[in-house]
Tab-separated table of C-alpha atoms and ligand atoms in Angstrom:
chain	number	residue	atom	x	y	z
I	22	MET	CA	-115.822	-66.979	114.336
I	23	ILE	CA	-118.725	-68.059	117.532
I	24	LEU	CA	-119.613	-71.720	117.887
I	25	VAL	CA	-122.992	-71.321	118.594
I	26	THR	CA	-123.984	-75.340	120.360
I	27	GLY	CA	-127.321	-76.902	119.912
I	28	GLY	CA	-126.815	-75.917	116.334
I	29	GLY	CA	-129.463	-77.529	114.609
I	30	GLY	CA	-132.231	-77.581	117.094
I	31	LYS	CA	-135.874	-75.337	117.229
I	32	THR	CA	-133.363	-72.519	119.098
I	33	GLY	CA	-129.767	-73.284	117.664
I	34	LEU	CA	-131.302	-72.711	113.763
I	35	ALA	CA	-132.839	-69.122	114.872
I	36	VAL	CA	-129.302	-68.350	116.421
I	37	ILE	CA	-127.135	-69.182	113.617
I	38	ARG	CA	-130.271	-67.152	111.073
I	39	ALA	CA	-129.436	-63.553	113.238
I	40	LEU	CA	-125.815	-64.190	113.414
I	41	HIS	CA	-125.745	-64.990	109.862
I	42	ASP	CA	-127.365	-62.196	109.065
I	43	ALA	CA	-125.328	-59.785	111.378
I	44	GLY	CA	-122.561	-60.881	109.364
I	45	VAL	CA	-120.721	-62.879	111.730
I	46	SER	CA	-118.967	-66.160	110.671
I	47	VAL	CA	-120.775	-68.944	112.531
I	48	ARG	CA	-119.459	-73.070	113.682
I	49	ALA	CA	-122.434	-75.112	114.767
I	50	LEU	CA	-121.751	-77.891	117.071
I	51	VAL	CA	-124.821	-80.599	116.350
I	52	HIS	CA	-125.129	-83.681	117.859
I	53	ARG	CA	-126.192	-86.209	114.712
I	54	ALA	CA	-124.873	-86.265	111.921
I	55	ALA	CA	-128.045	-85.418	110.371
I	56	SER	CA	-128.375	-82.180	111.593
I	57	THR	CA	-125.577	-80.883	109.593
I	58	GLY	CA	-127.693	-79.527	106.826
I	59	ARG	CA	-130.561	-77.419	108.864
I	60	ALA	CA	-127.517	-75.597	110.438
I	61	GLN	CA	-125.537	-75.001	106.732
I	62	SER	CA	-129.051	-74.160	105.593
I	63	ALA	CA	-129.272	-71.470	108.161
I	64	GLY	CA	-126.217	-70.257	107.471
I	65	ALA	CA	-123.414	-71.708	109.296
I	66	ASP	CA	-120.117	-71.565	107.401
I	67	GLN	CA	-118.534	-74.496	109.168
I	68	ALA	CA	-120.643	-77.489	111.328
I	69	VAL	CA	-118.802	-80.152	113.941
I	70	VAL	CA	-120.483	-83.304	114.993
I	71	GLY	CA	-120.227	-83.811	118.375
I	72	GLU	CA	-121.218	-84.750	122.172
I	73	LEU	CA	-121.587	-81.826	124.934
I	74	GLY	CA	-120.285	-84.331	127.264
I	75	ASN	CA	-117.234	-85.652	125.611
I	76	GLN	CA	-113.791	-83.117	125.821
I	77	ALA	CA	-112.554	-83.919	122.604
I	78	ASP	CA	-115.675	-82.943	120.707
I	79	LEU	CA	-115.787	-80.133	122.440
I	80	GLN	CA	-112.271	-79.431	121.718
I	81	ARG	CA	-112.626	-79.049	118.707
I	82	ALA	CA	-115.456	-77.260	118.651
I	83	LEU	CA	-114.139	-75.149	120.592
I	84	ARG	CA	-110.964	-75.055	118.333
I	85	SER	CA	-110.170	-70.767	117.320
I	86	VAL	CA	-113.658	-69.572	118.483
I	87	ASP	CA	-113.490	-65.507	119.700
I	88	ALA	CA	-117.089	-66.475	121.725
I	89	VAL	CA	-119.897	-69.101	122.299
I	90	TYR	CA	-123.442	-69.149	122.048
I	91	ALA	CA	-124.568	-71.975	124.668
I	92	ILE	CA	-127.636	-73.518	124.296
I	93	SER	CA	-128.330	-76.908	126.590
I	94	PRO	CA	-129.960	-79.712	124.965
I	95	ASN	CA	-133.836	-79.505	125.895
I	96	MET	CA	-134.820	-81.804	129.619
I	97	VAL	CA	-131.998	-83.531	129.830
I	98	PRO	CA	-130.700	-84.799	133.146
I	99	ASP	CA	-128.128	-83.782	133.122
I	100	GLU	CA	-127.151	-80.779	131.998
I	101	LEU	CA	-125.782	-79.042	134.685
I	102	GLY	CA	-123.017	-81.323	134.340
I	103	LEU	CA	-122.793	-81.020	129.964
I	104	LEU	CA	-122.567	-77.244	130.671
I	105	THR	CA	-119.984	-77.251	133.458
I	106	GLY	CA	-118.149	-79.815	130.935
I	107	LEU	CA	-118.799	-76.504	128.330
I	108	ILE	CA	-117.571	-73.447	130.817
I	109	GLU	CA	-114.283	-76.080	131.895
I	110	ALA	CA	-113.881	-76.195	128.134
I	111	ALA	CA	-113.658	-72.803	126.969
I	112	GLY	CA	-111.853	-71.353	129.876
I	113	ARG	CA	-109.491	-74.145	129.204
I	114	GLU	CA	-109.404	-72.863	125.237
I	115	GLY	CA	-109.148	-69.242	125.993
I	116	VAL	CA	-112.754	-68.075	124.733
I	117	GLY	CA	-113.361	-64.335	124.902
I	118	ARG	CA	-116.727	-64.556	125.670
I	119	PHE	CA	-119.610	-67.209	126.724
I	120	VAL	CA	-123.533	-65.991	126.070
I	121	TYR	CA	-126.005	-68.391	127.590
I	122	HIS	CA	-129.974	-69.816	127.241
I	123	SER	CA	-130.847	-69.883	129.861
I	124	VAL	CA	-134.444	-69.455	130.984
I	125	LEU	CA	-136.929	-67.178	132.661
I	126	HIS	CA	-137.311	-67.760	136.161
I	127	PRO	CA	-134.234	-70.611	136.799
I	128	GLN	CA	-135.138	-70.123	140.410
I	129	ALA	CA	-137.939	-71.557	139.873
I	130	GLU	CA	-136.530	-74.767	140.948
I	131	ALA	CA	-140.023	-77.150	141.163
I	132	MET	CA	-139.440	-77.445	137.243
I	133	PRO	CA	-136.241	-79.058	136.634
I	134	HIS	CA	-134.969	-78.059	133.624
I	135	HIS	CA	-135.629	-74.033	135.460
I	136	GLY	CA	-132.901	-74.902	138.604
I	137	GLN	CA	-130.662	-76.824	136.369
I	138	LYS	CA	-130.379	-73.553	134.317
I	139	LEU	CA	-130.301	-71.593	138.250
I	140	ARG	CA	-127.048	-74.252	138.593
I	141	VAL	CA	-125.248	-73.913	135.274
I	142	GLU	CA	-125.337	-69.702	135.716
I	143	GLU	CA	-124.180	-69.377	138.957
I	144	ARG	CA	-121.187	-72.234	137.648
I	145	LEU	CA	-120.594	-68.970	134.806
I	146	PHE	CA	-119.656	-66.536	137.795
I	147	GLU	CA	-116.709	-68.513	139.021
I	148	SER	CA	-116.475	-68.554	135.843
I	149	GLY	CA	-114.101	-66.087	135.421
I	150	LEU	CA	-115.589	-65.960	131.679
I	151	ASP	CA	-117.294	-62.660	129.875
I	152	PHE	CA	-120.291	-63.612	130.272
I	153	THR	CA	-123.957	-62.683	129.281
I	154	ILE	CA	-127.036	-64.623	130.473
I	155	LEU	CA	-130.193	-64.514	128.118
I	156	GLN	CA	-133.040	-65.766	130.292
I	157	PRO	CA	-135.537	-66.016	127.633
I	158	THR	CA	-139.183	-67.000	128.616
I	159	ALA	CA	-141.322	-70.020	126.550
I	160	TYR	CA	-141.338	-69.310	122.911
I	161	MET	CA	-144.545	-68.173	120.789
I	162	GLN	CA	-143.134	-70.850	118.037
I	163	ASN	CA	-143.876	-73.217	120.525
I	164	LEU	CA	-147.620	-73.348	119.665
I	165	LYS	CA	-147.017	-75.155	116.850
I	166	GLY	CA	-147.499	-78.120	118.704
I	167	TYR	CA	-151.241	-77.075	118.985
I	168	TRP	CA	-151.735	-75.490	115.923
I	169	ASP	CA	-153.208	-79.096	113.937
I	170	GLU	CA	-156.415	-78.876	116.906
I	171	VAL	CA	-156.689	-75.987	116.407
I	172	VAL	CA	-157.412	-75.441	112.798
I	173	GLY	CA	-158.581	-79.516	112.419
I	174	GLN	CA	-161.014	-79.343	115.720
I	175	GLY	CA	-160.885	-74.893	116.508
I	176	VAL	CA	-159.807	-76.460	119.881
I	177	TYR	CA	-157.157	-74.771	121.522
I	178	ARG	CA	-156.528	-78.013	124.980
I	179	VAL	CA	-154.098	-77.374	127.088
I	180	PRO	CA	-152.588	-79.482	129.967
I	181	TYR	CA	-153.241	-76.264	132.691
I	182	PRO	CA	-156.539	-73.649	133.664
I	183	ILE	CA	-157.151	-71.695	131.210
I	184	GLU	CA	-156.569	-68.583	132.821
I	185	THR	CA	-153.138	-69.848	133.233
I	186	ARG	CA	-151.356	-66.315	132.407
I	187	LEU	CA	-147.619	-66.460	130.575
I	188	SER	CA	-145.658	-64.410	128.987
I	189	LEU	CA	-144.400	-65.904	126.198
I	190	VAL	CA	-141.679	-64.419	123.203
I	191	ASP	CA	-141.330	-64.694	119.829
I	192	LEU	CA	-138.241	-66.661	119.041
I	193	GLU	CA	-136.951	-64.002	116.248
I	194	ASP	CA	-136.533	-61.474	118.752
I	195	VAL	CA	-134.550	-63.663	120.767
I	196	ALA	CA	-132.226	-65.183	117.868
I	197	GLU	CA	-131.911	-60.333	117.153
I	198	VAL	CA	-130.849	-59.648	120.804
I	199	ALA	CA	-128.617	-62.784	120.863
I	200	ALA	CA	-126.684	-61.157	117.631
I	201	LEU	CA	-127.257	-58.131	119.513
I	202	VAL	CA	-125.484	-59.381	122.539
I	203	LEU	CA	-122.600	-61.070	120.029
I	204	THR	CA	-121.620	-58.134	117.845
I	205	GLN	CA	-121.838	-54.942	120.313
I	206	ASP	CA	-119.950	-54.288	123.537
I	207	GLY	CA	-121.336	-53.536	126.447
I	208	HIS	CA	-123.135	-56.805	127.575
I	209	VAL	CA	-120.229	-58.948	129.364
I	210	GLY	CA	-122.036	-59.461	133.247
I	211	ALA	CA	-125.038	-59.251	132.170
I	212	THR	CA	-128.419	-60.639	132.903
I	213	TYR	CA	-131.272	-59.744	130.533
I	214	GLU	CA	-135.115	-61.336	130.646
I	215	LEU	CA	-136.673	-61.695	127.819
I	216	ASN	CA	-140.154	-61.732	127.465
I	217	GLY	CA	-142.640	-60.628	124.846
I	218	PRO	CA	-145.679	-57.632	125.092
I	219	ASP	CA	-148.062	-59.689	127.044
I	220	ALA	CA	-148.519	-61.739	129.781
I	221	LEU	CA	-151.594	-63.515	128.570
I	222	THR	CA	-154.416	-66.272	130.043
I	223	GLN	CA	-154.770	-69.481	127.685
I	224	SER	CA	-158.396	-67.972	126.624
I	225	GLN	CA	-156.580	-64.589	125.265
I	226	VAL	CA	-154.713	-66.548	123.685
I	227	ALA	CA	-157.234	-69.268	121.898
I	228	GLN	CA	-158.384	-65.695	121.425
I	229	THR	CA	-156.193	-64.308	119.278
I	230	LEU	CA	-155.465	-67.865	117.682
I	231	GLY	CA	-159.086	-67.293	116.829
I	232	GLN	CA	-158.431	-63.758	115.189
I	233	ALA	CA	-155.249	-64.988	112.910
I	234	LEU	CA	-157.708	-67.960	111.521
I	235	GLY	CA	-160.666	-65.596	110.833
I	236	ARG	CA	-162.796	-68.054	113.163
I	237	GLY	CA	-163.468	-69.122	116.363
I	238	VAL	CA	-161.095	-70.466	118.688
I	239	GLU	CA	-162.158	-71.901	122.136
I	240	ALA	CA	-159.897	-72.823	125.149
I	241	GLN	CA	-159.822	-76.368	126.820
I	242	GLU	CA	-158.268	-77.463	129.804
I	243	LEU	CA	-156.946	-80.665	128.928
I	244	PRO	CA	-156.168	-82.430	133.041
I	245	LEU	CA	-152.846	-83.550	133.354
I	246	HIS	CA	-153.995	-87.570	133.750
I	247	GLU	CA	-155.898	-87.209	131.033
I	248	TRP	CA	-151.894	-85.729	128.785
I	249	LEU	CA	-150.335	-88.439	130.667
I	250	ALA	CA	-152.058	-91.183	129.045
I	251	ARG	CA	-151.602	-89.451	125.468
I	252	PRO	CA	-149.646	-92.332	123.733
I	253	GLU	CA	-147.016	-89.663	121.944
I	254	THR	CA	-146.220	-88.591	126.174
I	255	GLN	CA	-145.865	-92.195	127.279
I	256	ALA	CA	-143.339	-92.001	123.716
I	257	MET	CA	-141.181	-89.545	125.367
I	258	GLY	CA	-138.370	-90.430	127.834
I	259	ALA	CA	-138.809	-90.540	131.547
I	260	TYR	CA	-137.078	-87.372	132.289
I	261	GLN	CA	-138.832	-85.411	129.722
I	262	ARG	CA	-141.988	-86.795	130.495
I	263	GLN	CA	-141.611	-85.852	134.464
I	264	THR	CA	-140.046	-82.387	134.056
I	265	LEU	CA	-143.418	-81.180	131.449
I	266	ALA	CA	-145.745	-82.271	134.406
I	267	ALA	CA	-143.556	-80.296	137.030
I	268	MET	CA	-143.634	-77.488	134.188
I	269	PHE	CA	-147.659	-78.220	133.738
I	270	ARG	CA	-148.367	-77.827	137.521
I	271	TYR	CA	-145.970	-74.819	137.837
I	272	TYR	CA	-147.539	-73.059	135.577
I	273	ALA	CA	-151.379	-74.546	136.571
I	274	ALA	CA	-150.073	-72.832	140.196
I	275	TYR	CA	-148.211	-70.025	138.819
I	276	GLY	CA	-148.309	-68.987	135.499
I	277	LEU	CA	-144.974	-67.751	134.318
I	278	VAL	CA	-145.257	-63.780	134.032
I	279	GLY	CA	-142.423	-61.666	133.140
I	280	ASN	CA	-141.733	-58.006	132.035
I	281	PRO	CA	-140.426	-56.843	128.864
I	282	ASN	CA	-139.028	-53.978	128.796
I	283	VAL	CA	-136.076	-55.131	128.793
I	284	LEU	CA	-136.271	-56.937	125.618
I	285	ALA	CA	-137.828	-53.306	124.495
I	286	TRP	CA	-134.730	-51.907	125.727
I	287	LEU	CA	-132.460	-54.322	123.782
I	288	LEU	CA	-133.763	-54.074	120.403
I	289	ASP	CA	-134.917	-50.212	120.370
I	290	ARG	CA	-138.686	-51.017	119.910
I	291	LYS	CA	-141.577	-53.169	120.989
I	292	PRO	CA	-141.138	-56.445	121.108
I	293	THR	CA	-142.993	-58.856	118.504
I	294	GLU	CA	-146.787	-59.465	119.243
I	295	LEU	CA	-148.101	-62.424	118.973
I	296	ARG	CA	-150.949	-62.216	116.953
I	297	ASP	CA	-147.763	-61.262	114.453
I	298	VAL	CA	-146.436	-64.273	115.012
I	299	LEU	CA	-148.848	-66.210	113.857
I	300	SER	CA	-150.218	-64.378	111.301
I	301	ARG	CA	-145.722	-64.421	109.742
I	302	ASP	CA	-144.974	-67.683	111.133
I	303	PHE	CA	-147.965	-69.732	111.109
I	304	VAL	CA	-151.103	-68.507	108.920
I	305	SER	CA	-148.820	-67.471	105.697
I	306	ARG	CA	-147.336	-71.329	105.839
I	307	MET	CA	-151.071	-73.012	106.041
A	20	NAP	N1	-138.757	-73.542	123.904
A	20	NAP	C1	-138.835	-73.047	124.801
A	20	NAP	O1	-140.068	-72.141	124.400
A	20	NAP	C2	-137.379	-72.530	125.810
A	20	NAP	C3	-137.622	-71.056	125.992
A	20	NAP	C4	-136.779	-70.490	127.117
A	20	NAP	C5	-135.304	-71.385	127.400
A	20	NAP	N2	-135.506	-72.387	125.804
A	20	NAP	C6	-134.618	-73.245	126.290
A	20	NAP	O2	-133.807	-73.802	125.131
A	20	NAP	C7	-132.695	-74.632	125.015
A	20	NAP	C8	-133.026	-75.732	123.228
A	20	NAP	O3	-134.242	-75.526	123.031
A	20	NAP	P1	-134.897	-75.651	122.078
A	20	NAP	O4	-136.303	-76.115	122.073
A	20	NAP	O5	-133.966	-75.204	120.909
A	20	NAP	O6	-134.533	-77.396	121.756
A	20	NAP	P2	-134.205	-78.638	120.255
A	20	NAP	O7	-134.788	-78.271	119.349
A	20	NAP	O8	-134.359	-79.980	121.143
A	20	NAP	O9	-133.055	-78.322	120.687
A	20	NAP	C9	-131.842	-78.934	121.239
A	20	NAP	C10	-130.707	-79.596	120.699
A	20	NAP	O10	-129.708	-79.889	121.565
A	20	NAP	C11	-128.908	-80.686	120.355
A	20	NAP	N3	-128.582	-82.114	121.733
A	20	NAP	C12	-128.965	-82.632	122.723
A	20	NAP	N4	-128.144	-83.857	122.785
A	20	NAP	C13	-126.820	-83.508	123.284
A	20	NAP	C14	-125.723	-83.325	123.591
A	20	NAP	N5	-125.893	-84.619	124.360
A	20	NAP	N6	-124.599	-82.782	122.506
A	20	NAP	C15	-124.759	-81.679	121.901
A	20	NAP	N7	-125.996	-81.606	121.147
A	20	NAP	C16	-127.424	-82.272	122.265
A	20	NAP	C17	-129.820	-81.564	119.613
A	20	NAP	O11	-129.267	-82.385	118.185
A	20	NAP	P3	-129.606	-82.991	117.286
A	20	NAP	O12	-130.745	-82.105	116.891
A	20	NAP	O13	-128.651	-82.875	116.128
A	20	NAP	O14	-130.525	-84.375	117.801
A	20	NAP	C18	-130.952	-80.673	119.458
A	20	NAP	O15	-130.807	-79.616	118.380
A	20	NAP	C19	-133.182	-75.801	125.757
A	20	NAP	O16	-132.403	-75.475	127.623
A	20	NAP	C20	-134.576	-74.866	127.110
A	20	NAP	O17	-134.555	-75.660	128.098
A	20	NAP	C21	-136.336	-72.969	125.041
């Protein structure tokens, strides 16, 4: 039995599906009871409703599991504290394997959610657990947040310069690797960067979106102050808003570029291209 935390979220559901397809029993830790059905539909055999910060919930979730796939909540102020609690609880419960879903370049501490993951990785080094760390870049599936504007207005508007180069990865490739490192021998102590085939500029992303739709899509920079003033940005919690703004500033200054070789080696094939994700997950569902 493998415990997947964040089991009702975007990443968790993909990992549960991949583990289920690999024939592995899964217990999902979900935060809200309303997420239970989603986790079960994805293939979780069991779902535990609980709070990562609550030791009694962790003890219930970890009971008799062979391994943990640890997914942090997205952009929360105490990610380090929550994950440290999970690592310590896994040690107490005698869990054999711990795989941490980190992020590409956790050393980039100007982005708080990266910096917290760097420190979680450090806790793992010190824990004595048999760990593996996966460092995926941003998912191609995040483009769903832009899709309505792309389809409706033919514009791909991002809060950083359109020349910004970002490595993206197919979340399904990441989930396949998650299942693989949990079911194959030989991955204890490893840290793997997971990047898709190309680090595209945002103009190239717009071009690929246009090719998928069969019409022109123009990339435009949305000034950061305009993004900050949007009602949907204002509606976010302060930590999430500040963290996203820090991430956009970092992207504008440096981009986020990794290398696809490790992912190709793990999958034993070429990582999935953006155009294939767009036709599989976006255009076919219009
Ligand atoms: N999105 C990307 O491109 C990307 C790339 C690399 C790494 N990551 C990392 O992947 C992780 C997950 O991202 P995601 O996009 O899958 O986020 P997500 O869809 O928001 O999922 C996170 C899950 O965490 C659960 N959660 C929130 N607070 C919790 C708490 N206190 N205790 C227990 N569970 C809690 C939520 O449960 P409920 O749904 O029940 O509220 C949610 O389902 C993040 O750490 C992110 O930094 C993301």
